[in-house]
Coordinates of N, CA and C and ligand atoms in Angstrom, one line a residue:
X189 N 133.0 101.5 113.0 CA 132.2 101.0 112.1 C 130.8 101.3 112.4
X190 N 130.3 101.1 113.6 CA 129.0 101.5 114.0 C 128.8 103.1 113.9
X191 N 129.8 103.8 114.2 CA 129.9 105.2 114.2 C 129.7 105.8 112.7
X192 N 130.3 105.1 111.8 CA 130.1 105.4 110.4 C 128.7 105.0 109.9
X193 N 128.1 104.1 110.4 CA 126.8 103.7 110.1 C 125.7 104.6 110.7
X194 N 126.0 105.1 111.9 CA 125.2 106.1 112.3 C 125.4 107.4 111.7
X195 N 126.5 107.9 111.3 CA 126.6 109.0 110.7 C 125.9 108.7 109.3
X196 N 126.0 107.9 108.5 CA 125.3 107.6 107.3 C 123.8 107.7 107.5
X197 N 123.3 107.0 108.5 CA 121.8 107.1 108.8 C 121.4 108.7 109.2
X198 N 122.2 109.4 109.9 CA 122.0 110.6 110.2 C 122.0 111.6 108.9
X199 N 122.8 111.3 108.0 CA 122.8 112.1 106.7 C 121.7 111.7 105.8
X200 N 121.1 110.4 106.0 CA 120.1 110.2 105.2 C 118.8 111.0 105.7
X201 N 118.7 110.8 107.1 CA 117.5 111.7 107.7 C 117.7 112.9 107.5
X202 N 118.8 113.7 107.5 CA 119.0 115.0 107.2 C 118.5 115.3 105.9
X203 N 118.7 114.5 104.9 CA 118.5 114.7 103.5 C 116.9 114.5 103.3
X204 N 116.3 113.6 103.9 CA 115.0 113.4 103.7 C 114.2 114.5 104.2
X205 N 114.7 115.1 105.4 CA 114.0 116.3 106.0 C 114.0 117.5 105.2
X206 N 115.3 117.7 104.6 CA 115.5 119.0 104.0 C 115.2 119.1 102.6
X207 N 115.3 117.9 101.8 CA 115.3 118.0 100.3 C 113.9 117.7 99.8
X208 N 113.2 118.4 99.1 CA 112.0 118.1 98.6 C 112.2 118.0 97.1
X209 N 112.2 116.5 96.7 CA 112.6 116.3 95.2 C 111.3 116.5 94.3
X210 N 111.6 117.3 93.3 CA 110.4 117.3 92.4 C 111.0 116.6 91.0
X211 N 110.2 115.8 90.6 CA 110.7 115.0 89.4 C 111.0 115.8 88.2
X212 N 110.3 116.9 88.0 CA 110.5 117.7 86.8 C 112.0 118.5 86.8
X213 N 112.3 118.8 88.1 CA 113.5 119.5 88.3 C 114.6 118.4 88.2
X214 N 114.4 117.3 88.6 CA 115.5 116.2 88.5 C 115.8 116.0 87.2
X215 N 114.7 115.8 86.3 CA 114.9 115.5 84.8 C 115.7 116.5 84.1
X216 N 115.8 117.8 84.7 CA 116.6 118.8 84.0 C 118.1 118.6 84.3
X217 N 118.4 117.7 85.2 CA 119.7 117.4 85.5 C 120.5 116.5 84.4
X218 N 119.5 115.8 83.6 CA 120.0 114.9 82.6 C 120.5 115.8 81.6
X219 N 121.9 115.5 81.1 CA 122.4 116.6 80.1 C 121.6 116.4 78.8
X220 N 121.5 117.8 78.3 CA 120.6 117.9 77.1 C 121.2 117.3 75.8
X221 N 122.5 117.3 75.8 CA 123.2 116.6 74.6 C 123.0 115.2 74.6
X222 N 122.9 114.7 75.8 CA 122.6 113.1 75.8 C 121.3 112.9 75.3
X223 N 120.2 113.6 75.7 CA 118.9 113.5 75.4 C 118.7 113.6 73.9
X224 N 119.4 114.6 73.2 CA 119.3 115.0 71.7 C 120.0 113.7 71.0
X225 N 121.3 113.3 71.5 CA 121.9 112.3 70.9 C 121.0 111.0 70.9
X226 N 120.3 110.6 71.9 CA 119.5 109.5 71.9 C 118.4 109.6 71.0
X227 N 117.8 110.7 71.0 CA 116.6 111.0 70.1 C 117.1 110.9 68.6
X228 N 118.2 111.6 68.2 CA 118.7 111.5 66.9 C 119.1 110.0 66.3
X229 N 119.8 109.3 67.3 CA 120.2 108.0 66.9 C 119.0 107.1 66.7
X230 N 117.9 107.3 67.6 CA 116.8 106.4 67.5 C 116.2 106.7 66.0
X231 N 116.1 108.0 65.8 CA 115.3 108.3 64.5 C 116.1 107.6 63.3
X232 N 117.5 107.9 63.4 CA 118.3 107.3 62.3 C 118.2 105.9 62.3
X233 N 118.2 105.1 63.4 CA 118.0 103.8 63.3 C 116.8 103.4 62.7
X234 N 115.7 104.0 63.0 CA 114.3 103.7 62.4 C 114.4 103.9 60.8
X235 N 115.0 105.1 60.5 CA 115.0 105.3 59.0 C 116.1 104.3 58.2
X236 N 117.1 104.0 58.8 CA 117.9 103.0 58.2 C 117.4 101.7 58.2
X237 N 116.7 101.2 59.2 CA 116.1 99.8 59.3 C 115.1 99.8 58.1
X238 N 114.2 100.8 58.2 CA 113.2 100.7 57.0 C 113.6 100.8 55.7
X239 N 114.7 101.6 55.5 CA 115.3 101.6 54.1 C 115.9 100.3 53.8
X240 N 116.6 99.6 54.8 CA 117.1 98.3 54.4 C 116.0 97.2 54.1
X241 N 114.9 97.4 54.9 CA 113.7 96.5 54.7 C 113.1 96.7 53.2
X242 N 112.9 97.9 53.0 CA 112.4 98.2 51.6 C 113.3 97.8 50.4
X243 N 114.6 97.8 50.6 CA 115.5 97.4 49.7 C 115.2 95.9 49.6
X244 N 115.3 95.2 50.8 CA 115.3 93.7 50.9 C 114.1 93.1 50.2
X245 N 113.0 94.0 50.5 CA 111.8 93.5 49.9 C 111.7 93.3 48.2
X246 N 112.5 94.4 47.6 CA 112.6 94.4 46.4 C 113.7 93.3 45.8
X247 N 114.8 93.3 46.6 CA 115.8 92.3 46.1 C 115.7 90.9 46.7
X248 N 114.8 90.6 47.6 CA 114.6 89.3 48.0 C 115.5 88.9 49.2
X249 N 116.1 89.9 49.9 CA 116.8 89.7 51.1 C 116.1 89.5 52.2
X250 N 116.6 89.2 53.4 CA 115.8 88.8 54.6 C 115.1 90.1 55.3
X251 N 113.8 89.9 55.7 CA 112.8 90.9 56.0 C 112.7 90.9 57.7
X252 N 112.9 92.0 58.3 CA 112.5 92.0 59.7 C 111.2 92.8 60.1
X253 N 110.5 92.5 61.1 CA 110.9 91.5 62.0 C 110.6 90.0 61.8
X254 N 109.6 90.0 60.6 CA 109.2 88.5 60.2 C 109.1 88.5 58.7
X255 N 109.7 87.2 58.3 CA 109.8 87.2 56.8 C 108.4 87.0 56.2
X256 N 107.4 86.6 56.9 CA 106.1 86.3 56.2 C 105.4 87.6 56.1
X257 N 106.0 88.7 56.4 CA 105.5 90.1 56.1 C 105.9 90.5 54.8
X258 N 106.6 89.6 54.0 CA 107.2 90.2 52.7 C 106.1 90.9 51.8
X259 N 104.9 90.3 51.9 CA 103.9 90.8 50.9 C 103.4 92.2 51.5
X260 N 103.6 92.6 52.8 CA 103.1 93.6 53.2 C 104.1 94.6 53.7
X261 N 104.6 95.4 52.8 CA 105.6 96.3 53.0 C 105.4 97.2 54.3
X262 N 104.2 97.7 54.2 CA 103.7 98.8 55.4 C 103.8 98.3 56.8
X263 N 103.2 97.0 56.9 CA 103.1 96.1 58.2 C 104.5 95.9 58.7
X264 N 105.5 95.3 57.7 CA 106.7 95.0 58.0 C 107.6 96.2 58.4
X265 N 107.4 97.4 57.9 CA 108.1 98.6 58.3 C 107.7 99.0 59.7
X266 N 106.3 99.0 59.9 CA 105.9 99.4 61.2 C 106.3 98.5 62.3
X267 N 106.3 97.1 62.1 CA 106.7 96.3 63.0 C 108.2 96.5 63.3
X268 N 109.0 96.8 62.3 CA 110.5 97.0 62.5 C 110.7 98.3 63.2
X269 N 110.0 99.4 63.0 CA 110.0 100.6 63.7 C 109.6 100.4 65.1
X270 N 108.5 99.7 65.4 CA 108.2 99.3 66.8 C 109.3 98.7 67.7
X271 N 109.9 97.8 66.9 CA 111.0 97.1 67.7 C 112.2 98.0 67.9
X272 N 112.6 98.9 66.9 CA 113.7 99.7 67.1 C 113.5 100.7 68.1
X273 N 112.1 101.3 68.2 CA 111.8 102.3 69.2 C 111.8 101.7 70.6
X274 N 111.3 100.4 70.6 CA 111.2 99.8 72.0 C 112.6 99.7 72.5
X275 N 113.6 99.1 71.7 CA 114.9 98.9 72.0 C 115.7 100.2 72.4
X276 N 115.4 101.1 71.5 CA 116.3 102.6 71.7 C 115.6 103.1 72.9
X277 N 114.3 103.1 73.3 CA 113.7 103.7 74.4 C 114.5 103.0 75.8
X278 N 114.4 101.8 75.8 CA 115.2 101.1 77.0 C 116.5 101.5 77.0
X279 N 117.2 101.6 76.0 CA 118.8 102.0 76.1 C 118.8 103.4 76.5
X280 N 118.0 104.3 75.9 CA 117.9 105.7 76.2 C 117.7 105.9 77.7
X281 N 116.6 105.2 78.3 CA 116.3 105.4 79.6 C 117.6 105.0 80.7
X282 N 118.2 104.0 80.1 CA 119.5 103.5 81.0 C 120.5 104.6 80.9
X283 N 120.9 105.3 79.8 CA 121.7 106.2 79.5 C 121.4 107.5 80.3
X284 N 120.1 107.9 80.2 CA 119.6 109.1 81.1 C 119.9 108.8 82.5
X285 N 119.7 107.7 83.0 CA 120.0 107.3 84.4 C 121.4 107.5 84.8
X286 N 122.2 107.1 83.9 CA 123.7 107.2 84.1 C 124.1 108.6 84.0
X287 N 123.5 109.3 83.2 CA 123.8 110.8 83.1 C 123.4 111.6 84.2
X288 N 122.1 111.1 84.7 CA 121.6 111.8 86.1 C 122.5 111.5 87.3
X289 N 122.8 110.2 87.4 CA 123.6 109.8 88.6 C 125.0 110.7 88.4
X290 N 125.7 110.7 87.3 CA 126.9 111.4 87.2 C 126.8 112.9 87.6
X291 N 125.9 113.5 87.1 CA 125.7 114.9 87.5 C 125.2 115.2 88.9
X292 N 124.4 114.3 89.3 CA 123.8 114.5 90.7 C 125.0 114.1 91.8
X293 N 125.8 113.1 91.4 CA 126.9 112.6 92.4 C 127.9 113.8 92.4
X294 N 128.2 114.5 91.3 CA 129.0 115.6 91.2 C 128.6 116.7 92.1
X295 N 127.4 117.1 92.1 CA 127.0 118.3 92.8 C 126.7 117.9 94.2
X296 N 126.7 116.7 94.6 CA 126.6 116.3 96.1 C 128.1 116.1 96.5
X297 N 129.1 116.2 95.8 CA 130.5 115.9 96.3 C 130.7 114.5 96.5
X298 N 130.0 113.7 95.7 CA 130.4 112.2 95.6 C 131.3 111.9 94.6
X299 N 131.8 110.7 94.4 CA 132.6 110.3 93.2 C 131.7 110.1 91.9
X300 N 131.8 111.0 91.0 CA 130.7 110.7 90.0 C 131.1 109.5 89.2
X301 N 132.3 109.4 88.7 CA 132.6 108.3 87.9 C 132.3 106.9 88.6
X302 N 132.8 106.8 89.8 CA 132.6 105.6 90.5 C 131.1 105.1 90.7
X303 N 130.2 106.1 91.1 CA 128.8 105.8 91.3 C 128.2 105.5 90.0
X304 N 128.6 106.1 88.8 CA 127.9 106.0 87.4 C 128.3 104.5 87.2
X305 N 129.6 104.0 87.4 CA 130.2 102.8 87.1 C 129.3 101.6 87.8
X306 N 129.0 102.0 89.1 CA 128.3 101.1 90.0 C 127.0 100.8 89.6
X307 N 126.3 102.0 89.2 CA 124.8 101.9 88.7 C 124.7 101.1 87.4
X308 N 125.8 101.3 86.6 CA 125.8 100.6 85.2 C 126.0 99.1 85.5
X309 N 127.0 98.7 86.4 CA 127.1 97.3 86.7 C 126.1 96.6 87.2
X310 N 125.3 97.2 88.3 CA 124.1 96.8 88.9 C 122.9 96.8 88.0
X311 N 122.9 97.7 87.0 CA 121.8 97.7 86.0 C 121.9 96.5 85.2
X312 N 123.1 95.8 84.9 CA 123.2 94.8 83.9 C 122.5 93.4 84.7
X313 N 122.4 93.4 86.1 CA 121.8 92.4 86.5 C 120.3 92.6 86.8
X314 N 119.9 93.8 87.5 CA 118.6 94.1 87.9 C 118.4 95.6 87.5
X315 N 117.5 95.7 86.5 CA 117.5 97.0 85.9 C 117.5 98.2 86.7
X316 N 116.7 98.7 87.8 CA 116.8 99.8 88.5 C 117.4 99.7 89.8
X317 N 118.1 98.6 90.2 CA 118.5 98.4 91.6 C 119.5 99.2 91.9
X318 N 120.5 99.7 90.8 CA 121.7 100.5 91.1 C 121.1 101.9 91.3
X319 N 120.0 102.3 90.6 CA 119.5 103.7 90.9 C 118.9 103.7 92.2
X320 N 118.1 102.8 92.6 CA 117.5 102.8 93.9 C 118.4 102.9 95.0
X321 N 119.6 102.1 94.8 CA 120.6 102.1 95.9 C 121.1 103.5 96.1
X322 N 121.5 104.0 94.8 CA 122.0 105.4 94.7 C 121.2 106.5 95.5
X323 N 119.8 106.4 95.0 CA 118.9 107.4 95.6 C 118.7 107.3 97.1
X324 N 118.9 106.1 97.8 CA 118.8 105.8 99.0 C 119.9 106.4 99.8
X325 N 121.1 106.3 99.4 CA 122.2 106.6 100.1 C 123.1 107.7 99.7
X326 N 122.5 108.5 98.8 CA 123.4 109.5 98.3 C 123.5 110.7 99.4
X327 N 124.5 111.4 99.3 CA 124.9 112.5 100.4 C 123.7 113.6 100.1
X328 N 123.6 114.3 101.1 CA 122.6 115.6 101.1 C 123.3 116.6 100.2
X329 N 122.5 117.5 99.7 CA 123.1 118.6 98.8 C 123.7 119.6 99.8
X330 N 124.8 120.1 99.4 CA 125.3 121.4 100.1 C 124.3 122.3 100.4
X331 N 124.3 123.1 101.6 CA 123.2 124.0 101.8 C 123.9 125.3 102.2
X332 N 123.0 126.5 102.6 CA 123.8 127.7 103.0 C 123.6 127.7 104.5
X333 N 124.6 128.2 105.1 CA 124.7 128.3 106.5 C 123.4 129.4 107.0
X334 N 122.8 129.1 108.0 CA 121.5 130.0 108.2 C 122.0 131.4 108.8
X335 N 123.2 131.4 109.2 CA 123.7 132.7 109.8 C 124.4 133.6 108.8
X336 N 125.3 132.9 107.9 CA 126.0 133.8 107.1 C 126.1 133.5 105.6
X337 N 125.3 132.4 105.3 CA 125.0 132.0 103.9 C 126.1 131.4 103.2
X338 N 127.2 131.1 103.9 CA 128.2 130.3 103.3 C 127.8 129.0 103.0
X339 N 128.2 128.4 101.8 CA 127.8 127.0 101.4 C 128.5 126.1 102.4
X340 N 127.7 125.1 102.9 CA 128.5 124.2 103.9 C 127.8 122.8 103.6
X341 N 128.8 121.8 103.9 CA 128.4 120.3 103.7 C 127.5 120.0 104.7
X342 N 126.6 119.0 104.4 CA 125.7 118.3 105.5 C 126.6 117.7 106.6
X343 N 127.9 117.2 106.2 CA 128.7 116.6 107.2 C 129.3 117.7 108.2
X344 N 129.3 118.9 107.9 CA 130.0 119.8 109.0 C 129.1 119.8 110.1
X345 N 129.7 120.1 111.3 CA 128.9 120.4 112.6 C 128.9 121.9 112.8
X346 N 129.8 122.5 112.3 CA 129.8 124.0 112.6 C 130.3 124.7 111.2
X347 N 129.7 126.0 111.0 CA 130.1 126.6 109.9 C 131.5 127.0 110.0
X348 N 132.3 126.8 108.9 CA 133.7 127.2 108.8 C 133.9 128.7 108.6
X349 N 132.9 129.4 108.3 CA 133.1 130.9 108.2 C 132.6 131.7 109.5
X350 N 131.6 131.2 110.2 CA 131.1 132.0 111.4 C 131.0 131.1 112.6
X351 N 131.3 129.8 112.6 CA 131.2 128.9 113.8 C 129.8 128.8 114.0
X352 N 128.8 129.0 113.4 CA 127.5 128.7 113.8 C 127.2 127.2 113.9
X353 N 126.6 126.8 114.9 CA 126.4 125.4 115.3 C 125.1 124.8 114.3
X354 N 125.7 124.0 113.2 CA 124.7 123.6 112.2 C 123.9 122.3 112.7
X355 N 124.4 121.7 113.7 CA 123.6 120.5 114.3 C 123.4 120.7 115.7
X356 N 122.5 121.6 116.2 CA 122.5 121.8 117.6 C 121.9 120.5 118.3
X357 N 122.6 120.2 119.5 CA 122.3 119.0 120.3 C 121.5 119.4 121.5
X358 N 120.6 118.5 122.1 CA 120.1 118.7 123.4 C 121.2 118.6 124.5
X359 N 121.2 119.5 125.5 CA 122.2 119.6 126.3 C 122.1 118.4 127.4
X360 N 120.8 118.0 127.6 CA 120.5 116.8 128.5 C 120.9 115.4 127.7
X361 N 120.3 115.1 126.7 CA 120.3 113.8 126.2 C 121.2 113.7 124.9
X362 N 121.8 114.8 124.5 CA 122.9 115.0 123.3 C 122.4 114.5 122.1
X363 N 121.1 114.4 122.0 CA 120.5 114.0 120.6 C 120.3 115.3 119.8
X364 N 120.3 115.2 118.6 CA 120.2 116.3 117.6 C 118.8 117.0 117.8
X365 N 118.8 118.1 117.8 CA 117.4 118.9 117.7 C 117.3 119.9 116.5
X366 N 116.1 120.3 116.2 CA 116.0 121.2 115.0 C 116.3 122.6 115.5
X367 N 116.6 123.5 114.7 CA 116.9 124.9 115.0 C 115.8 125.8 115.9
X368 N 114.7 125.2 115.4 CA 113.5 126.1 116.0 C 112.8 125.4 117.2
X369 N 113.3 124.2 117.7 CA 112.6 123.3 118.8 C 112.7 124.3 120.0
X370 N 111.6 124.4 120.8 CA 111.6 125.1 122.0 C 112.0 124.1 123.1
X371 N 111.7 122.7 123.0 CA 112.0 121.7 123.9 C 112.6 120.7 123.2
X372 N 113.4 119.8 123.8 CA 113.7 118.6 123.1 C 112.8 117.5 122.9
X373 N 112.7 117.1 121.6 CA 111.5 116.2 121.3 C 111.9 114.6 122.0
X374 N 113.1 114.5 122.6 CA 113.2 113.2 123.2 C 113.0 113.2 124.7
X375 N 113.5 114.4 125.4 CA 113.5 114.3 126.8 C 112.8 115.5 127.4
X376 N 112.3 116.3 126.6 CA 111.6 117.5 126.9 C 112.3 118.6 127.7
X377 N 113.5 118.4 127.6 CA 114.4 119.5 128.2 C 114.1 120.9 127.4
X378 N 114.0 122.1 128.3 CA 113.9 123.3 127.5 C 115.3 123.8 126.9
X379 N 115.2 124.1 125.6 CA 116.3 124.6 124.8 C 116.4 125.9 124.7
X380 N 117.5 126.5 124.9 CA 117.9 127.9 124.7 C 118.8 128.1 123.6
X381 N 118.4 128.5 122.5 CA 119.2 128.5 121.3 C 120.1 129.9 121.3
X382 N 121.3 129.8 120.6 CA 121.9 131.0 120.4 C 121.1 132.1 119.7
X383 N 121.4 133.3 120.2 CA 120.6 134.3 119.5 C 121.0 134.5 118.1
X384 N 119.8 134.8 117.3 CA 119.9 135.1 116.0 C 120.9 136.2 115.5
X385 N 121.4 136.3 114.2 CA 122.4 137.3 113.8 C 121.7 138.6 114.0
X386 N 122.6 139.7 114.1 CA 122.1 141.0 114.2 C 121.2 141.4 113.0
X387 N 121.6 140.7 111.8 CA 120.8 141.4 110.6 C 119.3 141.0 110.8
X388 N 119.0 140.0 111.6 CA 117.5 139.6 111.7 C 116.8 140.4 112.8
X389 N 117.4 141.3 113.6 CA 116.8 141.9 114.7 C 116.0 143.2 113.9
X390 N 114.8 143.3 114.5 CA 114.0 144.4 113.8 C 114.5 145.8 114.2
X391 N 114.5 146.7 113.4 CA 114.9 148.0 113.6 C 114.3 148.6 114.9
X392 N 115.0 149.4 115.8 CA 114.4 149.9 117.1 C 113.5 150.9 116.6
X393 N 112.5 151.1 117.5 CA 111.4 152.1 117.3 C 111.4 153.1 118.3
X394 N 112.8 153.3 119.0 CA 112.8 154.4 119.8 C 112.8 155.8 119.2
X395 N 112.1 156.8 119.8 CA 112.0 158.0 119.1 C 113.6 158.7 119.0
Ligands
LIG560 ZN1 128.0 130.6 108.8
LIG561 ZN1 117.1 115.8 125.0

């Protein structure tokens, strides 16, 4: 139990150290078709709403958002458009969040359907809490092995292709150290890393 918790914390630290999230890049993950569907439906809703209002002003039917605006068709239409845009904006943002979570969970090797459902259920109670929980505990993105460029999961300790140690530990205190640390940041033991791959060795300058 505590091992699983420690592993989770390690993955979160790993992700925070490695991943620089840029909001613009994250927005691109939201499916384009979802964005266009939301925009189209919102515009349609405004057009239909205004059309119904205009018909009802002539025929004496109920006027939205307020019946006292019957004498002012422009004001009533603007008010109605405002209400529809506000509601569809809120619904769209929620759908964009779900679309983002689905795709992001998929590329991180998590259960996309399960996480989308969880975020949706939590959003019913507290608007962004599901998204915040997801962002805090999501898995790190797969990355490339520094030695052979195979794609590896953040959960791997060694590269399955070339046996490269992906999480070097200090031989003295066994805590994880960075690839380029010369000394252990916890106990100051001098660290000797495995030599870099031959591809990185500079060409010899012998005559
Ligand atoms: Zn490798
Ligand atoms: Zn150490």
